[in-house]
CSV table of N, CA and C in Angstrom, one decimal:
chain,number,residue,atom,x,y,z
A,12,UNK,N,160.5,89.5,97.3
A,12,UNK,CA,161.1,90.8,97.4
A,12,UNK,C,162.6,90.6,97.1
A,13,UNK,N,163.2,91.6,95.8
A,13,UNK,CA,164.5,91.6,95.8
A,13,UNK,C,164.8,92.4,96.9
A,14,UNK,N,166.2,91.6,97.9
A,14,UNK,CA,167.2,92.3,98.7
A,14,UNK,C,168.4,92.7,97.9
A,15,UNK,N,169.1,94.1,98.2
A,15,UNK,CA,170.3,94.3,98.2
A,15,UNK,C,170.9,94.9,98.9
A,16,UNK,N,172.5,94.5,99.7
A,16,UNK,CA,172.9,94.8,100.6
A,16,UNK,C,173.9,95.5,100.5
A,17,UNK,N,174.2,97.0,100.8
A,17,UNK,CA,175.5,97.5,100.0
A,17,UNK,C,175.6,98.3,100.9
A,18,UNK,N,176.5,99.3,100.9
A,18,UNK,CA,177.4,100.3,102.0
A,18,UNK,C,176.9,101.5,102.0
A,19,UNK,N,175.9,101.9,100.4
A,19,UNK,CA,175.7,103.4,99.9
A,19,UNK,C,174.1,103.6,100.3
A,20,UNK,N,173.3,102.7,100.0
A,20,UNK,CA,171.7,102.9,100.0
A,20,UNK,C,171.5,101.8,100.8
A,21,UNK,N,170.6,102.2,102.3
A,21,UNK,CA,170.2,103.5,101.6
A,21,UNK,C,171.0,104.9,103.0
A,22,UNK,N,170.5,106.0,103.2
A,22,UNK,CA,171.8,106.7,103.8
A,22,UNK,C,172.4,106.2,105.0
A,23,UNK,N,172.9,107.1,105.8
A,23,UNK,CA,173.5,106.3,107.6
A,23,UNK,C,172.7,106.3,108.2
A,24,UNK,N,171.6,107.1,108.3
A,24,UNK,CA,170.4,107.2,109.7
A,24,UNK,C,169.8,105.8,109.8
A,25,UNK,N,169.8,105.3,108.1
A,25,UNK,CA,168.4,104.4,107.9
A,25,UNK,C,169.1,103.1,107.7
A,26,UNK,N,168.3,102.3,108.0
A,26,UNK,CA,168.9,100.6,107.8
A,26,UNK,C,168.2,100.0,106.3
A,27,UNK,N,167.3,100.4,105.8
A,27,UNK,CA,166.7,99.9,104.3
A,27,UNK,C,166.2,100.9,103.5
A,28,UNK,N,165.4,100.9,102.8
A,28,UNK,CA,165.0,101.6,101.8
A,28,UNK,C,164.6,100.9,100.5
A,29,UNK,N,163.0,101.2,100.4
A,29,UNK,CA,162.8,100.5,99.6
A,29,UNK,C,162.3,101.4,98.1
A,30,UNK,N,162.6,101.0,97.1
A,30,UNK,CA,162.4,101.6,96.1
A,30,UNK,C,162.2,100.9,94.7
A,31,UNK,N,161.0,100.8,94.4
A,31,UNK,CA,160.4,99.9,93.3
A,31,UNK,C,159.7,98.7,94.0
A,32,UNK,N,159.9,98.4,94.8
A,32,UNK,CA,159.5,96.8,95.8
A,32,UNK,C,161.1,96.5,95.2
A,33,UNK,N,162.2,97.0,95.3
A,33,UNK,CA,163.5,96.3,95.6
A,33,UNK,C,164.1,96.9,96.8
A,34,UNK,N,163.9,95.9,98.1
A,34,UNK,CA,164.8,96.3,99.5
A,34,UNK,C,166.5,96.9,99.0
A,35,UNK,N,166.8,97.8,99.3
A,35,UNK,CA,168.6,98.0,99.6
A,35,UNK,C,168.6,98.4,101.2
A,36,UNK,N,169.5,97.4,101.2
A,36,UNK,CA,169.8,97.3,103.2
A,36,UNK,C,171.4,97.9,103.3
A,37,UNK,N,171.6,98.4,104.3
A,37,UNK,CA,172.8,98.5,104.7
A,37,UNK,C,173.5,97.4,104.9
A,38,UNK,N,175.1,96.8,104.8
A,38,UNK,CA,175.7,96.0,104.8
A,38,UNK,C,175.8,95.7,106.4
A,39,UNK,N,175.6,94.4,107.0
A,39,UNK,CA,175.0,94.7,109.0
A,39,UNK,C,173.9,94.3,108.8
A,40,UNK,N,173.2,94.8,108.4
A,40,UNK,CA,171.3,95.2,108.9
A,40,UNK,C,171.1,93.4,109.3
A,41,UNK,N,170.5,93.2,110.3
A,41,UNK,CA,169.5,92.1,110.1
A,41,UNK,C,168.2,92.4,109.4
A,42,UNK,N,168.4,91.4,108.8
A,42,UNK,CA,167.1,91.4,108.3
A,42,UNK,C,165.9,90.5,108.8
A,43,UNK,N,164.7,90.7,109.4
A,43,UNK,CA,163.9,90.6,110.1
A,43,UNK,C,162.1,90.2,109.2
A,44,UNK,N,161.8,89.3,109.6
A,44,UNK,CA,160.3,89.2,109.2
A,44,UNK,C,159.4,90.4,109.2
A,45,UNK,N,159.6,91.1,110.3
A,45,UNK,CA,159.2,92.9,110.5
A,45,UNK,C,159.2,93.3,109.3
A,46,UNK,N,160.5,93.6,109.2
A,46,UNK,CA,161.4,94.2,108.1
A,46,UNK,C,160.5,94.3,107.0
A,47,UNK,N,160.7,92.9,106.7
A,47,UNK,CA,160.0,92.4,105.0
A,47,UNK,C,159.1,93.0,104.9
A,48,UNK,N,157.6,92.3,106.0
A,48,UNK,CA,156.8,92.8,106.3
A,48,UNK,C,156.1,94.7,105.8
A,49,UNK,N,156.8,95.3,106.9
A,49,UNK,CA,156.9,96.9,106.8
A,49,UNK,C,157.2,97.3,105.0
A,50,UNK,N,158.1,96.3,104.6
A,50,UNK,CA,158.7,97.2,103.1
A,50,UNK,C,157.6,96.5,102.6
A,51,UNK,N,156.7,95.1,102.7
A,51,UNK,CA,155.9,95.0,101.5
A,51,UNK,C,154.7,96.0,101.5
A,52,UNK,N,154.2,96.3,102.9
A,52,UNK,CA,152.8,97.0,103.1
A,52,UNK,C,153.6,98.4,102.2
A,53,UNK,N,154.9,98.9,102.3
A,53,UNK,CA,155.1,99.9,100.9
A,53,UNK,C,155.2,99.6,99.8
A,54,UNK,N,155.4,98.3,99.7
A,54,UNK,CA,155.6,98.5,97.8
A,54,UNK,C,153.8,98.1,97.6
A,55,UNK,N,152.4,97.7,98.6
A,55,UNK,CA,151.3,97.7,98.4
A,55,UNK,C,151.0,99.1,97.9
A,56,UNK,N,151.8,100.1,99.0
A,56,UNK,CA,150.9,101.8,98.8
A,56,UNK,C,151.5,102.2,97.4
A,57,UNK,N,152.4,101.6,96.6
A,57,UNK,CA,153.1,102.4,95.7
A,57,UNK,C,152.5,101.7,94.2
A,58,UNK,N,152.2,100.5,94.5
A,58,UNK,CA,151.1,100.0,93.9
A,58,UNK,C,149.7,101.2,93.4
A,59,UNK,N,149.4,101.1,94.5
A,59,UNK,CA,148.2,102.4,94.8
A,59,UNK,C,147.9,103.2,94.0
A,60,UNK,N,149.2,103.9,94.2
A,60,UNK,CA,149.4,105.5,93.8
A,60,UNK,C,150.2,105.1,92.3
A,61,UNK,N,150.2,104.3,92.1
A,61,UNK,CA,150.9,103.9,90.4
A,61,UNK,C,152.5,104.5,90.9
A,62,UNK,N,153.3,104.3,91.6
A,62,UNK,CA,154.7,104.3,92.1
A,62,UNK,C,155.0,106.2,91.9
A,63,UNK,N,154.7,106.4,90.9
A,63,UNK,CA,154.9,107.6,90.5
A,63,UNK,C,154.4,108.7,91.8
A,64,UNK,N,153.0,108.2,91.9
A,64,UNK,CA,151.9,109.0,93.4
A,64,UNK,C,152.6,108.9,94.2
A,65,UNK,N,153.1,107.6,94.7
A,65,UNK,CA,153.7,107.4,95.9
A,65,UNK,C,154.9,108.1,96.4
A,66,UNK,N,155.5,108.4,95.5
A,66,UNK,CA,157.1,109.1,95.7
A,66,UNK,C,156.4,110.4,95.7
A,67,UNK,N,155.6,111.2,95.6
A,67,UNK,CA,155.2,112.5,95.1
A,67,UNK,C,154.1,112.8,96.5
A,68,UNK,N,153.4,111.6,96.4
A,68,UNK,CA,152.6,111.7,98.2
A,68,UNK,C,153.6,112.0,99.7
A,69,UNK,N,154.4,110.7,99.4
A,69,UNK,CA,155.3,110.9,100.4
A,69,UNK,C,156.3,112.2,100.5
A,70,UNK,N,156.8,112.9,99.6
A,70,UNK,CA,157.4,113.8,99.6
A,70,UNK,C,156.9,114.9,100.2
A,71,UNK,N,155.6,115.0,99.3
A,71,UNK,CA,155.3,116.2,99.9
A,71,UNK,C,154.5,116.0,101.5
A,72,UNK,N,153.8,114.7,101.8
A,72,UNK,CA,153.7,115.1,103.0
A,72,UNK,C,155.0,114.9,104.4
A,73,UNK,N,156.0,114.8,103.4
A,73,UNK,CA,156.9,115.1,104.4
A,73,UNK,C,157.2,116.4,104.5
A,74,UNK,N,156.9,117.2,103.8
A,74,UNK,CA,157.8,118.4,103.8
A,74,UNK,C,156.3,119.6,104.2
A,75,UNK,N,155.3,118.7,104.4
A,75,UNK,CA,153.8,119.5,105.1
A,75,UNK,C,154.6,119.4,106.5
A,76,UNK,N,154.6,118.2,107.1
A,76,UNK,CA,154.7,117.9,108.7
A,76,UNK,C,156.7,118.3,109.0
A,77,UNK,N,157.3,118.6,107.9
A,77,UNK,CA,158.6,119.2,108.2
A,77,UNK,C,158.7,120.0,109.7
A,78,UNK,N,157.5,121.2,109.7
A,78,UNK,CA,157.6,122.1,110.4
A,78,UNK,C,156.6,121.8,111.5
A,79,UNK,N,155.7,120.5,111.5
A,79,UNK,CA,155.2,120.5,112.5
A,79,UNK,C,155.8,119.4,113.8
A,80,UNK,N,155.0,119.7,115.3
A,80,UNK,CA,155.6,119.0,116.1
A,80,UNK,C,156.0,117.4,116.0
A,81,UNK,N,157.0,116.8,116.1
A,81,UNK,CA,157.6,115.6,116.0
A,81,UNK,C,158.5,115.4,115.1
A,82,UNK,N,158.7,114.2,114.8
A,82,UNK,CA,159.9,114.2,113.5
A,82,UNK,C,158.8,113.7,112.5
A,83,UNK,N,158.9,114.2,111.1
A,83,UNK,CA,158.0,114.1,109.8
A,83,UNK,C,158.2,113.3,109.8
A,84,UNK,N,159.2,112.2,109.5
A,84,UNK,CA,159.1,110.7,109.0
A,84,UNK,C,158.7,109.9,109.9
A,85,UNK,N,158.3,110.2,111.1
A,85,UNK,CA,157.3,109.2,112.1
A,85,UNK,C,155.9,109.3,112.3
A,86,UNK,N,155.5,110.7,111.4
A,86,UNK,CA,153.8,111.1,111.3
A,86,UNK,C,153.7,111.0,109.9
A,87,UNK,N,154.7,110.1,108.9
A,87,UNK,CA,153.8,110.1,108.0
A,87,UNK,C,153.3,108.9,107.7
A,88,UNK,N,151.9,109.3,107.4
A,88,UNK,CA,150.7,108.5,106.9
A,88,UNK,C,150.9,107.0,106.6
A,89,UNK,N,151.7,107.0,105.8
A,89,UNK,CA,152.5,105.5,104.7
A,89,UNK,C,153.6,104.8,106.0
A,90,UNK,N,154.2,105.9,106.8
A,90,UNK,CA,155.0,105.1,107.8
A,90,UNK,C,153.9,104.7,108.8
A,91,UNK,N,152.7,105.2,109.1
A,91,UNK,CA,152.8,105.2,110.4
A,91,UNK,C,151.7,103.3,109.8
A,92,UNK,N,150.9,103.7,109.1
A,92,UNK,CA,150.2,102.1,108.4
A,92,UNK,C,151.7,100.6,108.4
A,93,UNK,N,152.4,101.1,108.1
A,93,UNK,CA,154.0,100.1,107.9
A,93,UNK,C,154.2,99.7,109.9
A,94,UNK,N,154.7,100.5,110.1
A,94,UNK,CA,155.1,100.5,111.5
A,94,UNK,C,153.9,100.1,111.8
A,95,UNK,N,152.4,100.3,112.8
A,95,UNK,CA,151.3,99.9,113.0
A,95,UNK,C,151.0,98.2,112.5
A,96,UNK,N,151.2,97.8,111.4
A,96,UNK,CA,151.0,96.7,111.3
A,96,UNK,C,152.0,95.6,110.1
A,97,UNK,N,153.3,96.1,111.0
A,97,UNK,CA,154.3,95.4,109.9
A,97,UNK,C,154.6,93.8,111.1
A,98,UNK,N,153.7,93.8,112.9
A,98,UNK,CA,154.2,92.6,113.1
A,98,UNK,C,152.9,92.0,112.9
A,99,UNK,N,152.2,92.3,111.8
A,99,UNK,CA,151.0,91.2,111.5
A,99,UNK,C,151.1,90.4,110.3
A,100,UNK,N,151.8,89.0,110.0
A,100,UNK,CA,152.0,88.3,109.0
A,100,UNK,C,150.8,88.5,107.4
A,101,UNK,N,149.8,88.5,108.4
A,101,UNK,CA,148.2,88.6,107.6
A,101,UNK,C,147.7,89.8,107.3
A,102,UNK,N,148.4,91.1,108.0
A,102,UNK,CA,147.8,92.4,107.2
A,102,UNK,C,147.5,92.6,105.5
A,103,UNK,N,148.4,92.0,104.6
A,103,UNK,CA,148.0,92.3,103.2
A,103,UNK,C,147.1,91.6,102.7
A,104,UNK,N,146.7,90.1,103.6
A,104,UNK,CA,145.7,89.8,103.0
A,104,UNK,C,144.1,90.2,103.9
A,105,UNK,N,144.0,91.3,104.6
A,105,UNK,CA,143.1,92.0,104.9
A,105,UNK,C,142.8,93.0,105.0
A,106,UNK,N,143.9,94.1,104.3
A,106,UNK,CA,143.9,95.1,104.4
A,106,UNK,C,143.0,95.3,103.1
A,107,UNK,N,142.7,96.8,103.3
A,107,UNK,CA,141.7,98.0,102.6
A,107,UNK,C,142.5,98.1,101.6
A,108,UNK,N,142.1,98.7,99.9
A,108,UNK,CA,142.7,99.9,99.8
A,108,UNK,C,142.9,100.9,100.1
A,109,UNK,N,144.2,101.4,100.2
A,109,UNK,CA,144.0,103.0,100.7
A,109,UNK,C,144.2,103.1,101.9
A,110,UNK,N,144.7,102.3,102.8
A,110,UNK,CA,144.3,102.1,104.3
A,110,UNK,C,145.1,103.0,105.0
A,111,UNK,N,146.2,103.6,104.0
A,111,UNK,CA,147.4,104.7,104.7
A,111,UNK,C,146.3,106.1,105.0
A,112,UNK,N,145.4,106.4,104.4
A,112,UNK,CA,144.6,107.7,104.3
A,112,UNK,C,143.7,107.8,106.1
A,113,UNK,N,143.7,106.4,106.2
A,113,UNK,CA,143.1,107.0,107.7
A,113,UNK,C,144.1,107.2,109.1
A,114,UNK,N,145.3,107.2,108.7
A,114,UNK,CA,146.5,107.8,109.3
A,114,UNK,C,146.9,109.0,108.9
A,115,UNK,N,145.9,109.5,108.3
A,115,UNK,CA,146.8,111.2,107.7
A,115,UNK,C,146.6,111.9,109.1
A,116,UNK,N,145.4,111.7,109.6
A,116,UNK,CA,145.0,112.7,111.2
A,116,UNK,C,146.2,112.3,112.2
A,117,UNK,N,146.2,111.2,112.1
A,117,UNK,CA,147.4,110.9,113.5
A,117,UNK,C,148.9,111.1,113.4
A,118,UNK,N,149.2,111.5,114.9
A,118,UNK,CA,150.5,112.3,114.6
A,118,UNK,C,151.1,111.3,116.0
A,119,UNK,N,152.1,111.2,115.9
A,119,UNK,CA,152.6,110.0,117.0
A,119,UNK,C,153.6,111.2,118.3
């Protein structure tokens, strides 16, 4: 996985951001096994969805759960599969395809 570390991407809330399967970290961030981890199980889902799906899934089901209880970006689907099993070294070589879809029900 390409890293890049810069001051702009990705915004202040967030420490990475992955886009294409290329990490941009904030300038600081450690960067963690986790880390890697969580961004590759996304650039798997974006794979998936032909990258195109993926940005177009995530969008909109953020802006579904916008208005519902919690914060959106911790009930969605794609985060919650990343977080769930970003401290398992061996998740991608046993994961499903698709395996974000049985996280659509759960809401944290």
């Amino acid at each position: 996985m390409i890293i890049i570390h810069n001051r702009i991407i990705p915004f202040r809330k967030y420490e990475a951001i992955n886009v294409l399967g290329i990490l941009f970290c904030r300038k600081g961030v450690s960067i963690t096994t986790d880390l890697i981890q969580h961004e590759r199980i996304h650039t798997r889902q974006m794979w998936e969805l032909l990258i195109v799906g993926f940005y177009l899934w995530y969008t909109i089901e953020w802006l579904v759960r916008l208005p519902m209880k919690g914060r959106a970006y911790s009930n969605l689907s794609m985060e919650r599969e990343a977080y769930d099993n970003m401290h398992d070294p061996n998740y991608l070589l046993k994961r499903k395809p698709y395996a974000w879809i049985k996280y659509l029900r759960k809401t944290s």
